[in-house]
mmCIF file of C-alpha atoms in Angstrom:
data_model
loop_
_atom_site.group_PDB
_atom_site.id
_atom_site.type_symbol
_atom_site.label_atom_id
_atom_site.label_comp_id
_atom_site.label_asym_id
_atom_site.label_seq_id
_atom_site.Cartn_x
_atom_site.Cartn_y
_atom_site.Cartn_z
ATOM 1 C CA UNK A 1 86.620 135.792 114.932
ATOM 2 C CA UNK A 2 88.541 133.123 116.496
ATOM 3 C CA UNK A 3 91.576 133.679 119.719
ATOM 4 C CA UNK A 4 93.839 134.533 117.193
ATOM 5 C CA UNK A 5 91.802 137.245 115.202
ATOM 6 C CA UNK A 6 91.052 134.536 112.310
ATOM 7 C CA UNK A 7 87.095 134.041 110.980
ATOM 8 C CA UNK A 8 86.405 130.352 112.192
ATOM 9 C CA UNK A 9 86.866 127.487 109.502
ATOM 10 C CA UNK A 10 83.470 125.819 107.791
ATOM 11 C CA UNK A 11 84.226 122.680 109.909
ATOM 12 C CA UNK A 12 84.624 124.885 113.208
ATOM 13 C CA UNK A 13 81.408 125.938 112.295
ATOM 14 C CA UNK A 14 80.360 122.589 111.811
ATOM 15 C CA UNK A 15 81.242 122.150 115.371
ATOM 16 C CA UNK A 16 79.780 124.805 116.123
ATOM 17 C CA UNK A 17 76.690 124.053 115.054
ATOM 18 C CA UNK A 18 75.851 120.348 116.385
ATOM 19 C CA UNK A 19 77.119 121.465 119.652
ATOM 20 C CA UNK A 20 74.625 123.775 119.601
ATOM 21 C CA UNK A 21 72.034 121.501 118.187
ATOM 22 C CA UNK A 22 72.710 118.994 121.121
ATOM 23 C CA UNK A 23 70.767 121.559 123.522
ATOM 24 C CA UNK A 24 67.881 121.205 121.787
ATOM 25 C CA UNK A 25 68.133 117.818 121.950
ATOM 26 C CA UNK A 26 66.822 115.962 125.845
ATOM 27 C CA UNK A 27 69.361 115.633 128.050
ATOM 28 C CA UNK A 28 71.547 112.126 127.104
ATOM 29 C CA UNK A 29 72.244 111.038 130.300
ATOM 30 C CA UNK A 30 68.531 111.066 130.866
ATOM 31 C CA UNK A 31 67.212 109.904 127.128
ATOM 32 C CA UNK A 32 69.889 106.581 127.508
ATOM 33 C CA UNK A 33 67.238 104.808 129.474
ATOM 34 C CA UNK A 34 63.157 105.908 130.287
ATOM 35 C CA UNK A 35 60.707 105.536 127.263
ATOM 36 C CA UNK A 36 61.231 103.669 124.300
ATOM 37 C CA UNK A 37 60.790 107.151 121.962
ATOM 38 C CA UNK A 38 63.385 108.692 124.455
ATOM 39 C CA UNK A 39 65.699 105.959 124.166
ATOM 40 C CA UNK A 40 65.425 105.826 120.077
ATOM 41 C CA UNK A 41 66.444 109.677 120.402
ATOM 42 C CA UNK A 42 69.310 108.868 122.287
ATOM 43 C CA UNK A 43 70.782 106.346 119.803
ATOM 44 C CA UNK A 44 69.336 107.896 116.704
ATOM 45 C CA UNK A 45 70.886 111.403 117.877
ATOM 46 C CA UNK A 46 74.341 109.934 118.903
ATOM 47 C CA UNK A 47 75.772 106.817 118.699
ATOM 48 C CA UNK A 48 74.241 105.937 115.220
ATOM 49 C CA UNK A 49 74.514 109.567 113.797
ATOM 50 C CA UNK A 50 71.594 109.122 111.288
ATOM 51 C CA UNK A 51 71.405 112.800 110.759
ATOM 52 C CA UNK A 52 75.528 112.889 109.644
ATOM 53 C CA UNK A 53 73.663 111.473 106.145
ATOM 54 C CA UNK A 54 69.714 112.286 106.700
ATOM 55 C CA UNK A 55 70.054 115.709 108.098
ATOM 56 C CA UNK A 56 70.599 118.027 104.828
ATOM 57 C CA UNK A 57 73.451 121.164 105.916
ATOM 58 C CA UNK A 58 74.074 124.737 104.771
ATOM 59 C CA UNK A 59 76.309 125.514 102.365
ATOM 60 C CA UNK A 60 79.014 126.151 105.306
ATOM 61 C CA UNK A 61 78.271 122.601 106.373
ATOM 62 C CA UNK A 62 75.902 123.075 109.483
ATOM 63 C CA UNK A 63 72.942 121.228 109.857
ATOM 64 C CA UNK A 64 69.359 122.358 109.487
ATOM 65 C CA UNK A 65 67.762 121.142 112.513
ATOM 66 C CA UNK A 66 64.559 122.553 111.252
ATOM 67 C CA UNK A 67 64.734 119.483 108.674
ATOM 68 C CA UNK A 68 66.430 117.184 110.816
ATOM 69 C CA UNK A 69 66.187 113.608 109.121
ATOM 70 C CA UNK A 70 64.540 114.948 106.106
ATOM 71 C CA UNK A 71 67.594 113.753 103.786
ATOM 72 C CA UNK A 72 70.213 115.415 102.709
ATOM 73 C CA UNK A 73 73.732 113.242 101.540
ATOM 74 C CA UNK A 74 74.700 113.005 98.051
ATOM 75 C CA UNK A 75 77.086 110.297 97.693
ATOM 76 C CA UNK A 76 78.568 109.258 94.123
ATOM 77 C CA UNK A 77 81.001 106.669 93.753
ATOM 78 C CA UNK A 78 81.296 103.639 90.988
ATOM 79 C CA UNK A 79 78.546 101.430 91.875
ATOM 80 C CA UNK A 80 76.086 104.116 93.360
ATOM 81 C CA UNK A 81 75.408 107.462 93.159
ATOM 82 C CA UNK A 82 72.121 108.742 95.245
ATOM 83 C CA UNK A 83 71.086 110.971 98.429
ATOM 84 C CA UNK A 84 70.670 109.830 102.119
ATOM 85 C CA UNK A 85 66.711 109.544 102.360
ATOM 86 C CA UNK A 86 63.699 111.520 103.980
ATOM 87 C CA UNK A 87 63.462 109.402 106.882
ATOM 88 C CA UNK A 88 60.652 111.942 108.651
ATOM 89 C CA UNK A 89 57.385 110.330 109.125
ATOM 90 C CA UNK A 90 56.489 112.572 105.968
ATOM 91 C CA UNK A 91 53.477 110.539 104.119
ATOM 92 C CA UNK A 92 54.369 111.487 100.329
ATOM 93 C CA UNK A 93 58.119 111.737 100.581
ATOM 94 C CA UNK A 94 59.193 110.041 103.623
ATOM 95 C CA UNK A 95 58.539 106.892 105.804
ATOM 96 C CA UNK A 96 54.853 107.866 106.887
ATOM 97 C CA UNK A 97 53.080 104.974 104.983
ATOM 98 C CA UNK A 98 55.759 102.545 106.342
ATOM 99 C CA UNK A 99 54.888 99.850 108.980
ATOM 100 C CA UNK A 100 57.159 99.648 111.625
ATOM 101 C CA UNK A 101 58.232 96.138 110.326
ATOM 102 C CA UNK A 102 59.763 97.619 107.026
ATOM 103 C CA UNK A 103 61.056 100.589 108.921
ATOM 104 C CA UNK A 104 63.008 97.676 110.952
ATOM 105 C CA UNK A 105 63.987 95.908 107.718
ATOM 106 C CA UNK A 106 65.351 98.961 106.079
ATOM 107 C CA UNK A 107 67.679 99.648 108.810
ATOM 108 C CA UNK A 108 68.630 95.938 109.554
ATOM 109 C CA UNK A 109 68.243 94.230 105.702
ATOM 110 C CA UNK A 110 68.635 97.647 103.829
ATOM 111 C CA UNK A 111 65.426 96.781 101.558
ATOM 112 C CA UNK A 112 62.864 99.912 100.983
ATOM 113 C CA UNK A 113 59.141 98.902 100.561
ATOM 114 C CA UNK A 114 58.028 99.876 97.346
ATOM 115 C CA UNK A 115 55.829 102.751 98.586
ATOM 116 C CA UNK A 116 55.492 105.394 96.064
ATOM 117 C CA UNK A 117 57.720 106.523 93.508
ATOM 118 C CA UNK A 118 60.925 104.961 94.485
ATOM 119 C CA UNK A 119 60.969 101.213 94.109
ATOM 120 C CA UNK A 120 61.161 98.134 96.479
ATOM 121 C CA UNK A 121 65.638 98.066 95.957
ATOM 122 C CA UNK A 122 68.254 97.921 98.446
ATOM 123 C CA UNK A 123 69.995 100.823 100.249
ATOM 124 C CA UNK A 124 73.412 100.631 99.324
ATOM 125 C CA UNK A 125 75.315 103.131 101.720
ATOM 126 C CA UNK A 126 73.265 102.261 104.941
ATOM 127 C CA UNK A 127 75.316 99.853 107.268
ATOM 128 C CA UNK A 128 72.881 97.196 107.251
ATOM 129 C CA UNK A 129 75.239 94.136 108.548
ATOM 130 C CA UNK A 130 76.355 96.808 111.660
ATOM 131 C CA UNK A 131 72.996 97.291 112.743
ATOM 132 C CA UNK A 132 72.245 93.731 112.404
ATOM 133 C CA UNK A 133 73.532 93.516 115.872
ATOM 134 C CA UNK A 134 70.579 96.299 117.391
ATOM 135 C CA UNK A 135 69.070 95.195 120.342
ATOM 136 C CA UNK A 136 65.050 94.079 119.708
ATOM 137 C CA UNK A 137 64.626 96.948 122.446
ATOM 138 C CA UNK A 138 66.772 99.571 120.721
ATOM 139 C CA UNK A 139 65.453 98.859 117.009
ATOM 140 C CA UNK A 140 62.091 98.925 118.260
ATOM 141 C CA UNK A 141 62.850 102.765 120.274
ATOM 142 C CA UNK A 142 64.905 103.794 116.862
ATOM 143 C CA UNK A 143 61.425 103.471 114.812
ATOM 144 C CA UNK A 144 59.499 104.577 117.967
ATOM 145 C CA UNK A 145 61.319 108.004 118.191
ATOM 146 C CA UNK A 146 61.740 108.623 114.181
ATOM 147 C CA UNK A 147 57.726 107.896 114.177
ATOM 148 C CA UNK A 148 57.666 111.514 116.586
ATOM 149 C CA UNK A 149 59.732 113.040 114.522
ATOM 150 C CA UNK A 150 58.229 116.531 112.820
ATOM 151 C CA UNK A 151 57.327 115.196 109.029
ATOM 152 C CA UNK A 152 58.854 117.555 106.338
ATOM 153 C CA UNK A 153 57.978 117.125 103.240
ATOM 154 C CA UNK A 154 61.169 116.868 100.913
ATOM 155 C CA UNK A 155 61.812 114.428 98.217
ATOM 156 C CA UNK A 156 65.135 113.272 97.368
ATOM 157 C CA UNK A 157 66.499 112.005 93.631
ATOM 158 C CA UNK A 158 66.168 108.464 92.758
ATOM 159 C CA UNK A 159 68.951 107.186 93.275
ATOM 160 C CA UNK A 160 71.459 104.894 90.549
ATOM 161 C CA UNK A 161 72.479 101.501 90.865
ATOM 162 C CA UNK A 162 75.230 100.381 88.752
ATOM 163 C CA UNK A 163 76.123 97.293 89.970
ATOM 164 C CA UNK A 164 74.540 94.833 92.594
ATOM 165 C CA UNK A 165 74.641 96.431 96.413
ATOM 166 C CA UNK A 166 77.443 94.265 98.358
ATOM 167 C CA UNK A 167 77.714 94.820 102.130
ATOM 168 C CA UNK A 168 80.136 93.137 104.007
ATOM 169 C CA UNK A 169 79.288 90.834 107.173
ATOM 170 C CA UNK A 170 80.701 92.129 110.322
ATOM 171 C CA UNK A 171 81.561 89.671 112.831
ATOM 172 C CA UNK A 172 80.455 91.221 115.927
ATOM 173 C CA UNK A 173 76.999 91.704 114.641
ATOM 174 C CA UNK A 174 76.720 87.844 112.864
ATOM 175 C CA UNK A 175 77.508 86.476 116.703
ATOM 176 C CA UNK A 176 75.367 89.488 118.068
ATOM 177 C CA UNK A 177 74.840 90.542 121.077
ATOM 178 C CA UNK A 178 72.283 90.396 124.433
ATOM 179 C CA UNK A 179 70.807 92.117 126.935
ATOM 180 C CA UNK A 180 72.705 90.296 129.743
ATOM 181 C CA UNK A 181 76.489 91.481 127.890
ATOM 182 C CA UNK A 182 75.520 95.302 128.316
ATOM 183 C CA UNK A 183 76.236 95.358 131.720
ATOM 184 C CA UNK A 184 79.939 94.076 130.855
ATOM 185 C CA UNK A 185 81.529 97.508 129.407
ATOM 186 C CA UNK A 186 84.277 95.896 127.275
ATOM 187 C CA UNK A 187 81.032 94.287 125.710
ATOM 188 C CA UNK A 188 78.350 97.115 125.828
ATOM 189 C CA UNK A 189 81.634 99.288 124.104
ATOM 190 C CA UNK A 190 81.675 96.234 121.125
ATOM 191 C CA UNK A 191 78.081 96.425 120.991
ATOM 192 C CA UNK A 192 78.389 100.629 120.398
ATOM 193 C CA UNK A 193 81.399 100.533 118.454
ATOM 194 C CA UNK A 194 79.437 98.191 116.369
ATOM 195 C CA UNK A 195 76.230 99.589 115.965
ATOM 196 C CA UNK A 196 78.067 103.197 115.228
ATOM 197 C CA UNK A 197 79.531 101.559 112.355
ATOM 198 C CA UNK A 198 83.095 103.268 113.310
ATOM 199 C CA UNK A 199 84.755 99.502 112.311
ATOM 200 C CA UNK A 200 83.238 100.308 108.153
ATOM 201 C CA UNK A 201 84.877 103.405 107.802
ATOM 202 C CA UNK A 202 88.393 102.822 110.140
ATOM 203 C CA UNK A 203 89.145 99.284 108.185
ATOM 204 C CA UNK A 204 90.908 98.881 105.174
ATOM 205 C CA UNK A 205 89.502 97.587 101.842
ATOM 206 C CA UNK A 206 90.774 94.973 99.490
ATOM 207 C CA UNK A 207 89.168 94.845 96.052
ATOM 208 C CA UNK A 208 86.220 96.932 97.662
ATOM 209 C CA UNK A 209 85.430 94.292 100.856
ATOM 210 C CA UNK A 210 86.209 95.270 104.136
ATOM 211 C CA UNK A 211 89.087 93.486 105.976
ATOM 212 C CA UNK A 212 87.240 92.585 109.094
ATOM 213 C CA UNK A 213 88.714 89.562 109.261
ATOM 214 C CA UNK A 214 92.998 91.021 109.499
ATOM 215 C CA UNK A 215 92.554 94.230 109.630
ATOM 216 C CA UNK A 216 89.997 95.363 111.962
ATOM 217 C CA UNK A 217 90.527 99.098 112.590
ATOM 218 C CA UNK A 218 93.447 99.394 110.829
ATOM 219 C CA UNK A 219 92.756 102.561 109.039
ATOM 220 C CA UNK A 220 93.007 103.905 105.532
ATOM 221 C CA UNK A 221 89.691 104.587 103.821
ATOM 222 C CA UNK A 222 89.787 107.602 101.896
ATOM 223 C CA UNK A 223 86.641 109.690 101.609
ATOM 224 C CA UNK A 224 87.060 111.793 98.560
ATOM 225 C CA UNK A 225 85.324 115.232 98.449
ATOM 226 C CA UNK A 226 84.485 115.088 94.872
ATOM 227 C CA UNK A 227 82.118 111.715 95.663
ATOM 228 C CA UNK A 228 80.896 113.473 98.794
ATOM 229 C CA UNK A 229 78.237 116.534 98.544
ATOM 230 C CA UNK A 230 76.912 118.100 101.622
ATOM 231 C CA UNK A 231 79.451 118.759 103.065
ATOM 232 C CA UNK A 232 81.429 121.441 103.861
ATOM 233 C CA UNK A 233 82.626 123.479 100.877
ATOM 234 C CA UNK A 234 86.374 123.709 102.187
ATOM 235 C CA UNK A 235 86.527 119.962 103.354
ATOM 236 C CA UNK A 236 89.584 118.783 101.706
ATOM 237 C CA UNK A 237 88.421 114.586 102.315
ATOM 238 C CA UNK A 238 89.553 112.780 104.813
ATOM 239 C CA UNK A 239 91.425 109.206 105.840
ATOM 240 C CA UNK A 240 90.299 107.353 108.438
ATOM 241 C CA UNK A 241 92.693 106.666 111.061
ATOM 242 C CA UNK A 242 94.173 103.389 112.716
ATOM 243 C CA UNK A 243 91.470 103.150 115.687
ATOM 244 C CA UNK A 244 93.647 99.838 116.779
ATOM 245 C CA UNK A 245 95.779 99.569 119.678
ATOM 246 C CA UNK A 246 98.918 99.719 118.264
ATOM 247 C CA UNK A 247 101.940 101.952 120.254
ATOM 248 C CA UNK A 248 102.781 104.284 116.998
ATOM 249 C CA UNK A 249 100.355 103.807 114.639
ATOM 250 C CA UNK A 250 96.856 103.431 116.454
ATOM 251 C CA UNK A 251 95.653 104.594 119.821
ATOM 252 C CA UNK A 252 98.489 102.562 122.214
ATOM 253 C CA UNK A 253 100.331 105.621 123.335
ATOM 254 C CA UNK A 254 97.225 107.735 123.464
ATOM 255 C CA UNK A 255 95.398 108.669 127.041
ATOM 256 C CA UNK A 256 91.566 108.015 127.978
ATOM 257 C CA UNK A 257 91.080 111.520 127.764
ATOM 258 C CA UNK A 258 92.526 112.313 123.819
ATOM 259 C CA UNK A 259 90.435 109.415 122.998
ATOM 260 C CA UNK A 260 87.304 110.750 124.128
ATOM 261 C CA UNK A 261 88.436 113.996 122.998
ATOM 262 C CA UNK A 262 88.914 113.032 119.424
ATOM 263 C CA UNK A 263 85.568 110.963 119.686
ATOM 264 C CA UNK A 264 83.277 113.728 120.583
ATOM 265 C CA UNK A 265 85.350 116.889 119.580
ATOM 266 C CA UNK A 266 86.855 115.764 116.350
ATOM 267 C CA UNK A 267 90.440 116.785 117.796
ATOM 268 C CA UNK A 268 93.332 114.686 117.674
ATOM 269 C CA UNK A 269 96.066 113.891 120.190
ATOM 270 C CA UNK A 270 98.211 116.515 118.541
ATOM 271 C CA UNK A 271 95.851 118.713 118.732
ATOM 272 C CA UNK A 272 94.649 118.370 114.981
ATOM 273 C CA UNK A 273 91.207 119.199 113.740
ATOM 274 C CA UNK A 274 90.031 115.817 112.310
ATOM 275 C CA UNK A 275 87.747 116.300 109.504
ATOM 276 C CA UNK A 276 84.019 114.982 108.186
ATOM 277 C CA UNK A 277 82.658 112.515 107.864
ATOM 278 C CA UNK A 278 83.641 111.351 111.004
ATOM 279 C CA UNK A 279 80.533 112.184 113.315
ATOM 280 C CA UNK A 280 81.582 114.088 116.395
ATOM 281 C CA UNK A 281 79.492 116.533 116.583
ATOM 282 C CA UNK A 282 76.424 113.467 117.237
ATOM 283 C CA UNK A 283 79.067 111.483 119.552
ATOM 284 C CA UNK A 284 80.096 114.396 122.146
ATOM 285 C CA UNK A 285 75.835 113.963 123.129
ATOM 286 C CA UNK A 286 76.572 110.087 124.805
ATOM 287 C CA UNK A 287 76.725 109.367 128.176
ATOM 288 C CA UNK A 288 80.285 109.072 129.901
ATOM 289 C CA UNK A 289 79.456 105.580 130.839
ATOM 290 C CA UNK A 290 79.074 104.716 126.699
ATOM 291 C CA UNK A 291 81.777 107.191 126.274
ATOM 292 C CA UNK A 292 84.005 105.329 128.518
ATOM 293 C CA UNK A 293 82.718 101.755 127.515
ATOM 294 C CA UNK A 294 83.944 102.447 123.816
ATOM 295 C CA UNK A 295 87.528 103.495 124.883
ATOM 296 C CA UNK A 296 87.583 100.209 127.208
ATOM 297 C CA UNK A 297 86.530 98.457 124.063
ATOM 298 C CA UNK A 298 89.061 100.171 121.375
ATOM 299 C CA UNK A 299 92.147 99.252 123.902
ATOM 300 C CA UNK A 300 91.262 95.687 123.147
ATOM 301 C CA UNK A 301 91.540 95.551 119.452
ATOM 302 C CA UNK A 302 94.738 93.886 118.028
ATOM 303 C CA UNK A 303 97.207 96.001 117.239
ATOM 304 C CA UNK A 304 97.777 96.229 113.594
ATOM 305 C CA UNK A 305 100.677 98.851 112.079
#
């Protein structure tokens, strides 16, 4: 029971739950840097949430870490309907037979090898143009640490395509990024903010193409919970926020501290519970240095109303 002598909502138990997860995890401030496979755990498990889609949950919307990355999604929507892949190192029903060169082109082109049963086809839901911008280094530890990941053997539906995929070009990633700008923190926090994907899901659509252009984190997507399955059963949807730095309708009036506190606790400056998808549950395991690099980054983005 909660302070006030209520049970605990499914998405407090969501919380709940990837806190709890985190501890199993290695420590981030150590797996940031060090090995390539602990550096791929640090982004895989954080910035770039891959188990917020890959890692399948309980009917009360916690995730099974025993099947971490095994799959799990289900997204429907007009053009696609289909379930966030086995991405274990799984030979039958995950990545296993995959070289690490279509590994990188899955996450950076969004085209599967034909291995299998499932066809060579593009991913449509994966953020390809976002990660685009990955650092040689970090795509390289991404496939290095989901290579040691426990296989589990778990095959998802093939998915639907009812129209061609479309993803839109991000600008950040099309200039990309280098080595030299991470030790710039306004820069490092564009390079996170990018390869998080935050920018796809806090910017507007027009006729179904992101407004990167205008309307950079101006808010307004709508995630609908009868498209969305995995989830938990109470989530009512969600609409992402204005993320700009705008005085009364983005983040201009808002301290350093409810950022980061709505980043990696899902709570809002008013003390709202912010809902799923947005991933804070994998974001409250950065560093405070990436942490505080993304904040320095989100005061600099135009303000839009």
């Amino acid at each position: 029971m909660s302070a006030h002598g209520r049970a605990p909502s499914g998405l407090q138990r969501v919380v709940k739950a990837l806190l709890l997860a985190a501890t199993t995890l290695a420590s981030a401030g150590s797996a940031a840097a060090g090995t390539p496979i602990e550096r791929g755990r640090y982004l895989v498990e954080s910035i770039l949430a891959c188990g917020n889609c890959h890692t399948p949950k309980s009917p009360a919307g916690e995730p099974i870490m025993e099947r971490n990355m095994a799959g799990g999604l289900m997204i429907t929507a007009p053009p696609f309907a289909g379930t966030a892949s086995n991405i274990t190192p799984d030979r039958e029903t995950g990545i296993g037979t995959w070289s690490d060169a279509e590994i990188r082109r899955a996450i950076v082109e969004g085209v599967r090898p034909g291995h299998g049963r499932l066809p060579n086809t593009q991913l449509a839901v994966m953020p390809v143009t976002l990660f685009k911008a990955l650092l040689p280094r970090d795509l390289d530890a991404v496939v290095a640490y989901l290579r040691s990941v426990r296989p589990v053997r778990s095959e998802a539906p093939t998915p639907v395509y009812r129209m061609p995929v479309h993803h839109d070009k991000y600008p950040d990633a099309e200039a990309g990024f280098t080595e030299t700008m991470m030790a710039d923190p306004l820069r490092r926090g564009a390079y996170l903010v990018t390869i998080g994907h935050c920018m796809e899901c806090h910017t507007p659509r027009e006729k179904g193409i992101s407004d990167y252009g205008k309307r950079l984190g101006a808010g307004g997507r709508v995630f609908d919970p009868q498209l969305v399955q995995g989830l938990p059963k109470d989530w009512p949807g969600a609409r992402a926020a204005n993320i700009t730095s705008h005085p009364t309708s983005g983040l201009g009036r808002w301290s350093d501290a409810e950022i980061k506190r709505a980043i990696t606790q899902g709570i809002s400056r008013d003390g709202r519970r912010l809902q799923p998808p947005m991933a804070f549950g994998w974001y409250a395991r950065m560093t405070d240095a990436d942490i505080d690099a993304i904040v320095a980054y989100l005061r600099t983005v135009p303000p839009i109303e």
